Every structure is written in structure tokens, then in C-alpha cells.
Coordinates of C-alpha atoms and ligand atoms in Angstrom, one line a residue:
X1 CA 0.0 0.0 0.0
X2 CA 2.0 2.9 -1.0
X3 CA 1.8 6.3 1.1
X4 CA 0.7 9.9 -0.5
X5 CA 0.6 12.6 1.1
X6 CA -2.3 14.9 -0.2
X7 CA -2.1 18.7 1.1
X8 CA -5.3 20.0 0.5
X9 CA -7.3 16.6 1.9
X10 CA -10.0 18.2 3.5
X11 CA -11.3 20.4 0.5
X12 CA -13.4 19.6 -2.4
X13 CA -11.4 18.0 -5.3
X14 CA -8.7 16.5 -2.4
X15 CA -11.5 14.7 -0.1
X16 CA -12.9 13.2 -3.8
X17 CA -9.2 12.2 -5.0
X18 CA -8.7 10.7 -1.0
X19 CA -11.7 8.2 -1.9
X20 CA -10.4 7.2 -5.6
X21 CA -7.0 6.9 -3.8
X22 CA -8.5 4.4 -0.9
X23 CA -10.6 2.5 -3.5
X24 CA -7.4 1.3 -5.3
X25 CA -5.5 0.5 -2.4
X26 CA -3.1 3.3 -1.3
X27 CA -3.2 5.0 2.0
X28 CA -3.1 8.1 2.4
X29 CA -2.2 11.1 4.7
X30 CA -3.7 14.8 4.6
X31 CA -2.0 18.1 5.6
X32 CA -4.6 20.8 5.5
X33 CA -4.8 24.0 7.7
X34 CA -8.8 24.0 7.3
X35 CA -8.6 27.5 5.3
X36 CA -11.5 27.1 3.1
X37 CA -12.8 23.5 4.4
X38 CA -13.5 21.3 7.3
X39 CA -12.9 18.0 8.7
X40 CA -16.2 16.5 8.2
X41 CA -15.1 15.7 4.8
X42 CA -12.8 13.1 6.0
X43 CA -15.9 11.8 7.9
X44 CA -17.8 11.6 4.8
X45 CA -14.7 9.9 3.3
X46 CA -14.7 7.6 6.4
X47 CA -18.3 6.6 5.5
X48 CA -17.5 6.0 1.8
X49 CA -14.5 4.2 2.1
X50 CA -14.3 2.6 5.6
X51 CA -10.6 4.2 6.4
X52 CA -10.1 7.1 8.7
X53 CA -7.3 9.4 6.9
X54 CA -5.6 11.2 9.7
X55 CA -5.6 15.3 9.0
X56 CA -2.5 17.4 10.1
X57 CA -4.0 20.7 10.5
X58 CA -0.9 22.3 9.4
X59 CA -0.6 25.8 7.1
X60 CA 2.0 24.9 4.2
X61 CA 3.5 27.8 4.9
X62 CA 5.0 26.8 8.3
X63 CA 7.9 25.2 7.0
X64 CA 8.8 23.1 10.4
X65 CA 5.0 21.9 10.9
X66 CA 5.3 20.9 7.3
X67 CA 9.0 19.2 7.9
X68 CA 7.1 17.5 11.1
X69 CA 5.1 15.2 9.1
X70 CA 7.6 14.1 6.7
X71 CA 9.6 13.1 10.1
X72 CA 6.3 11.4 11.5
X73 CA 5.9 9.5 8.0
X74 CA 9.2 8.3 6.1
X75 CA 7.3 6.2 3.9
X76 CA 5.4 9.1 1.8
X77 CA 6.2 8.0 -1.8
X78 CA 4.2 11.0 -3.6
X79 CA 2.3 13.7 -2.6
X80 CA -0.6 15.3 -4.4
X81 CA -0.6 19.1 -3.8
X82 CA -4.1 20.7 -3.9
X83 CA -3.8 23.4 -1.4
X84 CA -4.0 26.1 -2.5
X85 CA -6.5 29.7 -2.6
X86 CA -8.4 29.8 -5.5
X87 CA -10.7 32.7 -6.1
X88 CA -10.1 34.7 -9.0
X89 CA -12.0 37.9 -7.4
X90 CA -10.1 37.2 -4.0
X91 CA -6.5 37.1 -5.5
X92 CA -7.3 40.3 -7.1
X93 CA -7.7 41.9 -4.2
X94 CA -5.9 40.5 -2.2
X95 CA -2.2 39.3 -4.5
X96 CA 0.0 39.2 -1.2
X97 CA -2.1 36.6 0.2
X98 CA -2.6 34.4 -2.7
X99 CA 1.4 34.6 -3.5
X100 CA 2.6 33.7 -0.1
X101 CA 0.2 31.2 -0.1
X102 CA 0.0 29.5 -2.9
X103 CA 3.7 29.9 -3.7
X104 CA 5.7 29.8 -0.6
X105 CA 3.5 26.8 0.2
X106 CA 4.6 25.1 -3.0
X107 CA 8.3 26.0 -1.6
X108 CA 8.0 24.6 1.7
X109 CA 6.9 21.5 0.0
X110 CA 9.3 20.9 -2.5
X111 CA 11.8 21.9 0.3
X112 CA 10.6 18.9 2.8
X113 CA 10.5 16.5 -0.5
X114 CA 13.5 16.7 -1.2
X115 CA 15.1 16.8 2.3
X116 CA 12.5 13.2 2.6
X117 CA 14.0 12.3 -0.9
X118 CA 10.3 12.0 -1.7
X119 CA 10.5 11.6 -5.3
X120 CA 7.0 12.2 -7.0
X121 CA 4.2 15.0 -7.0
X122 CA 1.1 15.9 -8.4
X123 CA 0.3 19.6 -8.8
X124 CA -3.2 21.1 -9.0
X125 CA -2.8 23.5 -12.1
X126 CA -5.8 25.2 -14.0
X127 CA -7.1 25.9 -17.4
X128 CA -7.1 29.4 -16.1
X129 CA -2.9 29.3 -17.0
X130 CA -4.0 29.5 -21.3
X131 CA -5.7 33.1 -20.3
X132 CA -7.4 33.7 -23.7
X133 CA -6.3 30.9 -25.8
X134 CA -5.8 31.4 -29.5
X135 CA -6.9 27.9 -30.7
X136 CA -9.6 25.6 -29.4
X137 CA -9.6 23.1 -28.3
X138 CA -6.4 23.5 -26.1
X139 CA -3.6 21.4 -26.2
X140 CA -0.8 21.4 -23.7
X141 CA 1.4 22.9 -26.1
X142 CA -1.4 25.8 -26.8
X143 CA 1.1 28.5 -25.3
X144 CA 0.0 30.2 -22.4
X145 CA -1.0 33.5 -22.6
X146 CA -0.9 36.3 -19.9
X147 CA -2.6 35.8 -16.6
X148 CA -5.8 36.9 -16.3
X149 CA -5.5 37.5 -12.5
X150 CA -2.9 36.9 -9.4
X151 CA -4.5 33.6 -8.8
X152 CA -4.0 32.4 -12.3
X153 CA -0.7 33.7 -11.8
X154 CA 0.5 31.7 -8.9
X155 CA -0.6 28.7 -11.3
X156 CA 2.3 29.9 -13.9
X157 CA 4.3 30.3 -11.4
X158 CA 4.2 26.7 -9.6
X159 CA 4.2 25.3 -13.3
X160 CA 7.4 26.9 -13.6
X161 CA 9.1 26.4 -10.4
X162 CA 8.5 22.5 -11.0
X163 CA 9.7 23.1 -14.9
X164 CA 12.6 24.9 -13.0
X165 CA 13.6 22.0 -10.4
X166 CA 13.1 18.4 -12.5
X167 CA 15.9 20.3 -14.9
X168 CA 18.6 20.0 -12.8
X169 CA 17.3 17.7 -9.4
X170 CA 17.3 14.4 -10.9
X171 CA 15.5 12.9 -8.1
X172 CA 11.5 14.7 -8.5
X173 CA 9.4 14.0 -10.7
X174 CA 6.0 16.2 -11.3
X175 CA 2.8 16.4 -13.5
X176 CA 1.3 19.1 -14.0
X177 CA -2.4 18.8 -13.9
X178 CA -4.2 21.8 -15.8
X179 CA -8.1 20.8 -14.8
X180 CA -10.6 22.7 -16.5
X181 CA -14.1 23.2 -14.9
X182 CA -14.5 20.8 -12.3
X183 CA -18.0 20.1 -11.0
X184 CA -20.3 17.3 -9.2
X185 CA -20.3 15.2 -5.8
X186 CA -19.9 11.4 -5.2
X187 CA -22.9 9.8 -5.8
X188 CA -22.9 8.7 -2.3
X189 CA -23.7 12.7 -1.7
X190 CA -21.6 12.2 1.6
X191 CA -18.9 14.3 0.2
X192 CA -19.2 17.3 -2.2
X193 CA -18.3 20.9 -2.7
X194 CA -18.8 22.4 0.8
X195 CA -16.1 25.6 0.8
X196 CA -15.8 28.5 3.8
X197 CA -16.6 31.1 1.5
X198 CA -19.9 31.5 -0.4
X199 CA -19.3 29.7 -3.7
X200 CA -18.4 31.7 -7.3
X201 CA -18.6 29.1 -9.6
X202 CA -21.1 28.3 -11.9
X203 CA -22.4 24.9 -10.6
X204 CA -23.0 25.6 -6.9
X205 CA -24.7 28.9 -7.5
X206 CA -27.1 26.9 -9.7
X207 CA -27.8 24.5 -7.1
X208 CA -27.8 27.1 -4.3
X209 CA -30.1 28.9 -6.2
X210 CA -32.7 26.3 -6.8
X211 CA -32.3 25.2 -2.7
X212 CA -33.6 29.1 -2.1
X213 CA -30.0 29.9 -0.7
X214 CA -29.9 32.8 -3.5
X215 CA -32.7 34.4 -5.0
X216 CA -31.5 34.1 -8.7
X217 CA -28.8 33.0 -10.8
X218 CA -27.3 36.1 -12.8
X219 CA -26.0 34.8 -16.7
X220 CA -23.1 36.9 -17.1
X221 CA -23.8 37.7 -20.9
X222 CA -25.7 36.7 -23.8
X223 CA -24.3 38.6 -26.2
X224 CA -20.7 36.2 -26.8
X225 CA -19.3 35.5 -30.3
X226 CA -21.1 31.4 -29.0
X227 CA -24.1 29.3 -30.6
X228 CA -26.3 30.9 -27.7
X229 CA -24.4 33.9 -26.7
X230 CA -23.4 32.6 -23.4
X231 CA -19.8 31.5 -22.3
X232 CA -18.6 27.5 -23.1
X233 CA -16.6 25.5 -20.9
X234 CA -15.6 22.2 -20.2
X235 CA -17.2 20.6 -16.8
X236 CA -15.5 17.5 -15.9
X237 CA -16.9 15.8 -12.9
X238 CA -15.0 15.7 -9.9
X239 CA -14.7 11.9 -9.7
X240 CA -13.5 11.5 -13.3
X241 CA -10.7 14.4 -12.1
X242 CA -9.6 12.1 -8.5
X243 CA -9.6 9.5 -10.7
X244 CA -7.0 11.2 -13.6
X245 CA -4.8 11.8 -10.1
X246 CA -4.6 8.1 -9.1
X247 CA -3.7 7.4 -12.7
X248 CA -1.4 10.3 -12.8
X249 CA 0.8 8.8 -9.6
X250 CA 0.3 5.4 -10.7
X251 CA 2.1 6.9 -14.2
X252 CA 5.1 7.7 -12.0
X253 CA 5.2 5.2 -9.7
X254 CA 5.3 2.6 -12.8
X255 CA 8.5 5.0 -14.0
X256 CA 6.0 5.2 -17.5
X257 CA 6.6 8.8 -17.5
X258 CA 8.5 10.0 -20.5
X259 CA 10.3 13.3 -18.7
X260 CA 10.4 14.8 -15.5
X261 CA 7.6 17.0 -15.8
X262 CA 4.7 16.2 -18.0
X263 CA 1.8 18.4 -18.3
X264 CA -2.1 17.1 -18.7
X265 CA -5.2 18.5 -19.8
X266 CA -8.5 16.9 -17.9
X267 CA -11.2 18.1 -18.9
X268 CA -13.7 16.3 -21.1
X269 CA -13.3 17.6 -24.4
X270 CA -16.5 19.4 -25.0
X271 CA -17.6 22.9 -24.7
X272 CA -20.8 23.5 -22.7
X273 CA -22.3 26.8 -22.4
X274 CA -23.9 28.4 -19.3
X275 CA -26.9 28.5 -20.9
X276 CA -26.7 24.9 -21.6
X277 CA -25.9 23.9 -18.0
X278 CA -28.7 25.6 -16.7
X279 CA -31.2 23.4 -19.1
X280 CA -29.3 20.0 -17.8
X281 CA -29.8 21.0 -14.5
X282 CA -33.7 21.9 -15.0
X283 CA -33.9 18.3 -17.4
X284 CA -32.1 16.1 -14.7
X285 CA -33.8 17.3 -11.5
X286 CA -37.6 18.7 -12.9
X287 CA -36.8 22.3 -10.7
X288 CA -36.9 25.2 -12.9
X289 CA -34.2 27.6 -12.1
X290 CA -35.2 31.4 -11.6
X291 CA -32.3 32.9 -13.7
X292 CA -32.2 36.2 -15.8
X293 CA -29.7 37.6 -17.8
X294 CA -27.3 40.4 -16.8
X295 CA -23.8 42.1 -18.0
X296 CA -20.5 40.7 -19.0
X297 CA -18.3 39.5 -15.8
X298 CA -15.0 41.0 -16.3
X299 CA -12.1 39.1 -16.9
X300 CA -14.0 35.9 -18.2
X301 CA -12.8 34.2 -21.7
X302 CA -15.2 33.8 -24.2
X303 CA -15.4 29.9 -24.8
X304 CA -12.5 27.0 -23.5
X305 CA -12.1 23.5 -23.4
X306 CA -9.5 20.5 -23.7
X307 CA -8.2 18.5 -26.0
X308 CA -7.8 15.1 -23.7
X309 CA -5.8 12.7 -26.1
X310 CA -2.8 13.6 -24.6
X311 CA -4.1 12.2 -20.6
X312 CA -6.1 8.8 -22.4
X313 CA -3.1 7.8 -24.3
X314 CA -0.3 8.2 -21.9
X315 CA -2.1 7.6 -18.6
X316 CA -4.9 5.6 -20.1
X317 CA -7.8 7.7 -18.4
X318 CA -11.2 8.6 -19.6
X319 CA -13.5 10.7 -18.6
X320 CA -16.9 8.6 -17.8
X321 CA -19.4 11.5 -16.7
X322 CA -21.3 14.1 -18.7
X323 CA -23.0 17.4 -17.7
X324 CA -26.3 15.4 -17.0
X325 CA -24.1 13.7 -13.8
X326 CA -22.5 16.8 -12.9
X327 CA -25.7 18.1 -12.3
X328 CA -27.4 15.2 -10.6
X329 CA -24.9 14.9 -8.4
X330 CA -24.4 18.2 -7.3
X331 CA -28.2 18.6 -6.2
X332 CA -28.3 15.6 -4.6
X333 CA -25.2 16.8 -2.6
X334 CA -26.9 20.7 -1.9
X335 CA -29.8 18.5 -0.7
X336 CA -27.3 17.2 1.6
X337 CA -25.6 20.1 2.6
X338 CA -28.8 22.2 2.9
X339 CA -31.0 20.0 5.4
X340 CA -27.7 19.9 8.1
Ligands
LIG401 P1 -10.6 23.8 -1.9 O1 -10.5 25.2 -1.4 O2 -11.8 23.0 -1.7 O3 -9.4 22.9 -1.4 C1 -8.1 23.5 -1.1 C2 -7.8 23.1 0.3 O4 -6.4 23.5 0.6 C3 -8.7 23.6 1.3 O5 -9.2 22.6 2.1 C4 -7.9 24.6 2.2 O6 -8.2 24.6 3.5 C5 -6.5 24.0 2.0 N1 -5.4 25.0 2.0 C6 -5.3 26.2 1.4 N2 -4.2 26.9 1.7 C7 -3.5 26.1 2.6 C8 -2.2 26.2 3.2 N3 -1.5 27.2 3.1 N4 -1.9 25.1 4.0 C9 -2.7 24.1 4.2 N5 -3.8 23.9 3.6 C10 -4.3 24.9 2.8 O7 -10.2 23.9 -3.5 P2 -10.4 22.7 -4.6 O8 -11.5 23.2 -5.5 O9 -10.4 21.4 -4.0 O10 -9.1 23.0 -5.4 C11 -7.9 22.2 -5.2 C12 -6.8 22.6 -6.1 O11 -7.2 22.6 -7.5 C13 -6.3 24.1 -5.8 O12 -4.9 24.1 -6.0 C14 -7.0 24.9 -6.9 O13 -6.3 26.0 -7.2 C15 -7.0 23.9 -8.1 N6 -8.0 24.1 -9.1 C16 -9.3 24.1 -8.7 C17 -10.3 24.3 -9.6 C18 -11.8 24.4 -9.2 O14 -12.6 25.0 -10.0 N7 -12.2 23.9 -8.1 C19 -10.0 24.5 -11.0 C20 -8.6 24.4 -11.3 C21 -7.7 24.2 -10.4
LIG402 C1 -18.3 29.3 -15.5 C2 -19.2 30.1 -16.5 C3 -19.3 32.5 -16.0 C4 -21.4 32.1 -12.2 C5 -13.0 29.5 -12.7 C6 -11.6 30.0 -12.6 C7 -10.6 28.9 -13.2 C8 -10.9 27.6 -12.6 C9 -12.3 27.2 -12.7 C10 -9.5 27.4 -10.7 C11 -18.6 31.4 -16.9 C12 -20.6 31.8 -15.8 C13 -20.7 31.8 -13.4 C14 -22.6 32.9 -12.2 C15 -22.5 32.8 -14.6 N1 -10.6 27.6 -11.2 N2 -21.3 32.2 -14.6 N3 -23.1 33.2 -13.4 O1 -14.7 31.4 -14.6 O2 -14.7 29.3 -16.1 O3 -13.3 29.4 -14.1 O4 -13.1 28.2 -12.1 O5 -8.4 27.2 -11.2 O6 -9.3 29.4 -12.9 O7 -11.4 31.2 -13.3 O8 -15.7 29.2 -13.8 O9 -17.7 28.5 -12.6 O10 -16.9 30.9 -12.3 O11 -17.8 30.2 -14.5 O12 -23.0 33.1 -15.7 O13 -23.2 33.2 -11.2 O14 -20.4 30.4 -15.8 O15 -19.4 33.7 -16.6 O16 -18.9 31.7 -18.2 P1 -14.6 29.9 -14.7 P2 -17.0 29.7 -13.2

């Protein structure tokens, strides 16, 4: 049973990853300060999965406290890093905070890897690292463009910090992850988005909305160069994405990995626009959504999503879930989340 650490455990796409993880037999360890999550994820993990995953409730920025549970576990063999801050409006801002964060806690890490001579990672990148792309869909090699904010920013940044070190330390190895929009609960609904701050993106504000937690959904535009005017993205479902990370480690664990870093797409390859989304979620639950249609949200590209080939060749994965599950799921999991 190999050992990951995953920083980041308690939050959304970490506590999902924590269950794929479990379910093909590696055990796992969390390190996450409870910034934007709690620990009754690891509970609903618990219940999922039957395994307790201990929590260090440890900021990534306190080097020592980070160096502490490298000394409490020398058999680590990875670590997945998800911990991050990750709102756009936030990091503008509020830039300090998302680059000491997100960046000295990538340090820190790398720092207490290589001082463990803990070989592999995983790191949480984002679609949001293209900016506006030229061509669609994106490949890894579409060139990135300039950040559209700090928090996309810190993303570059970690990208090239791990470019930076597998040049010339021999012993890490990373993939990059760039995930586009991800979306969804477990179908068990005991685990699902549940962040500290009042949610931004597109999915939870449609199911929040139809649970009477917001009065109405605001479209930001109809009037985009798109088949209905509306923005497209790509919503993968947040199991398909733990599942891509399992893959990911099991890539490098198998030494199949080609260089030292390798950079993947996950996203499901089809554009979805919000107008779109809105229609799956009223099909797949029978709620009508009370939405109207309002200005242009600054800062947001006009249409994105991946090209995959690259992630089902070389790590053999394949997204399984449509928009239809994203959205099933994710009301099942407000229903959840609303009755406690
Ligand atoms: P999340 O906020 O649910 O999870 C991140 C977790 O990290 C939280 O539990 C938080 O408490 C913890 N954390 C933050 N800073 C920390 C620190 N200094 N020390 C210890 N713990 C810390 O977010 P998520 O949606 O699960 O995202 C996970 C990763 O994926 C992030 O790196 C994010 O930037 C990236 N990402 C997310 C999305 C998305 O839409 N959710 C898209 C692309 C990339
Ligand atoms: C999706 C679409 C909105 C809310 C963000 C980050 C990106 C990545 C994923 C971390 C857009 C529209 C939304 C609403 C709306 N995260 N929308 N009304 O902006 O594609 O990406 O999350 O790495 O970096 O930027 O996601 O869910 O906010 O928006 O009309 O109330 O839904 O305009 O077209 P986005 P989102």
C-alpha cells in the first residue's frame, strides 16, 4: 500500500481524490490548515470508504510543521498538492495573500521532498494558465497566454518552479495537472463541494439557487461571439478528475513517464455553455431555475475547453461523466448540505 501525502485533503477535489485513492489501495495522509474546508469531509470519506485518513492541521507555509510530518511518516512515496487559494475575485484583491500562499507553500513543499527524498508530486494546475487561448480546443502545447489574474498567476508560477527544479534535481518527478471546470459530488452525496466562503462558480450557484440559498442565478452575458451567446466550458466531474490523479501517480510510480515533468489536460473535451448547463440542471432534477440575464463578468474568456488525447493515451484515463451527472450529483449533494 504505498503512502501519498495529499495537502489540500479536507477540501473539495482533495477529499474526492482521497476516496479514488483508498478504492485502489493506497493510503493516504492529509495536511490541510482547514482555510476554506473542514474536517467533516474526512468523515464523509470515512463513511464512503471505511478508512479514517488522519488530517495534520498544518498551514504549508509553516515550514517546520510541514518538515514534522515528513519526520512522522518516512514512507510518503508521492504527494498530491491541492492546497491552494483559489478565487479569482479574491486574488485580485488581495495578491499578497494568494502569492505567499500559494507559492511559498509550494516551496515549503518541494523543500521537505526533497530533504524526505520523496520523489514524486502531483500539482493542481488550471485551465485558467492559457488566459485567452488562440486555438480551441487546447492542447498542452497551446502557449500560455498572460494571466488573467494573481490567482492564475501563482498557477504559472508553480508550473514553472516545478519546470525549473526536474531540470537540474534528478531525483522529482511532477505532473502538471491543468483541470478545466470541475464540477459534481460522489454519488454517495456524503462528500461534495462544501467551501468556507460562499461559492463563485457556476455549478454551486445553480444549485444554491434552486435550494432558495440565493434568489436568482445572474448569466453573465448573452451577447458572446457562442451558438447561444453565453460563455462554453468544459465541466469535468470531480470523480473523473480524482480518478486522472490516481492514474497520474500510478504513471510515476510505474516509471512510465516520459520526462520529468509532463503536463495534462483533464477536462472532457466538449464545450458547454452556461446557458446549456442551466437546461441540464432543470432536465435532470424537474426544478426550474429562476435565472435572468445580466452584463458581462469581467475578466472571463469567451469559450475553453481541452483537447484530452494527450491524458487517455499516456495515462490511459477517460473521462466517464457528462454534464447530466454533474448536475445530478451536485443537487443531490446541496440537498445534503442544505438539510444539516
Ligand atoms: P478547496 O478550497 O476546496 O481545497 C483546497 C484546500 O487547501 C482547502 O481545504 C484549504 O483549507 C487548503 N489550504 C489552502 N491553503 C493552505 C495552506 N497554506 N496550508 C494548508 N492547507 C491549505 O479547493 P479545490 O477546488 O479542491 O481545489 C484544489 C486545487 O485545485 C487548488 O490548488 C485549486 O487552485 C486547483 N483548481 C481548482 C479548480 C476548481 O474550480 N475547483 C480548478 C482548477 C484548479
Ligand atoms: C463558468 C461560467 C461564467 C457564475 C474559474 C476559474 C478557473 C478555474 C475554474 C481554478 C462562466 C458563468 C458563473 C454565475 C454565470 N478555477 N457564470 N453566473 O470562470 O470558467 O473558471 O473556475 O483554477 O481558474 O477562473 O468558472 O464557474 O466561475 O464560471 O453566468 O453566477 O459560468 O461567466 O462563463 P470559470 P465559473
Amino acid at each position: 500500500m504505498p503512502k501519498i501525502l495529499v495537502t489540500g485533503g479536507c477540501g473539495y477535489i482533495g477529499s474526492h481524490t482521497i476516496v479514488d485513492l483508498i478504492n485502489h489501495d493506497f493510503s493516504v495522509v492529509s495536511l490541510d490548515n482547514l482555510l476554506n474546508s473542514n474536517e467533516s469531509s474526512l468523515e464523509g470519506v470515512a463513511l464512503i470508504t471505511g478508512k479514517k485518513v488522519q488530517n495534520y492541521r498544518t498551514d504549508l507555509c509553516d515550514l517546520e510543521g510541514v518538515r514534522q510530518v515528513f519526520l512522522d511518516h518516512p514512507d510518503i512515496q508521492g504527494v498530491i498538492h491541492f492546497a491552494a487559494l483559489k478565487l479569482v475575485g479574491e486574488s485580485v484583491e488581495k495578491p499578497l495573500l494568494y502569492y505567499r500562499n500559494n507559492v511559498v507553500g509550494l516551496l515549503n513543499l518541494l523543500d521537505c521532498m526533497q530533504e524526505a527524498g520523496v520523489p514524486h508530486l502531483i500539482f493542481s494546475s488550471s485551465c485558467s494558465v492559457y488566459g485567452n487561448a488562440n486555438e480551441l480546443p487546447v492542447t498542452e502545447s497551446t502557449p500560455r497566454k498572460e494571466a488573467e489574474s494573481p490567482y492564475a498567476r501563482t498557477k504559472q508560477i508553480g508550473e514553472d518552479i516545478l519546470q525549473d527544479l526536474t531540470n537540474v534535481d534528478p531525483r522529482i518527478n511532477a505532473i502538471l495537472l491543468r483541470y478545466f471546470n470541475p464540477a459534481g459530488a460522489h454519488e454517495s452525496a456524503r462528500i461534495g463541494e462544501d467551501p468556507s466562503n460562499p461559492p463563485t462558480n457556476l455549478v454551486p450557484v445553480i444549485t444554491e439557487t434552486a435550494a432558495g440559498k440565493r434568489q436568482e442565478l445572474v448569466v453573465f452575458g448573452n451577447d458572446y461571439p457562442t451558438r447561444d451567446g453565453s460563455n462554453v466550458r468544459d465541466y469535468i466531474h470531480v470523480m473523473d478528475l480524482a480518478n486522472a490523479h490516481t492514474k497520474a501517480l500510478q504513471y510515476l510510480l510505474e516509471k512510465r513517464n516520459t520526462a520529468r515533468c509532463e503536463i495534462f489536460n483533464l477536462g472532457i473535451g466538449e464545450g458547454v455553455t452556461v446557458l446549456e448547463a442551466i437546461q441540464a440542471f432543470e432536465r435532470v432534477t424537474g426544478k426550474k431555475l429562476n435565472y435572468r440575464i445580466g452584463p458581462r463578468r469581467p475578466g472571463d474568456v469567451v469559450a475553453i475547453y481541452a483537447n484530452l488525447d494527450k491524458a487517455t493515451r499516456l495515462l490511459g484515463w477517460t473521462p466517464q461523466r457528462n454534464i447530466d451527472d454533474i448536475m445530478r450529483t451536485a443537487w443531490a449533494w446541496e440537498q445534503v448540505r442544505s438539510a444539516r
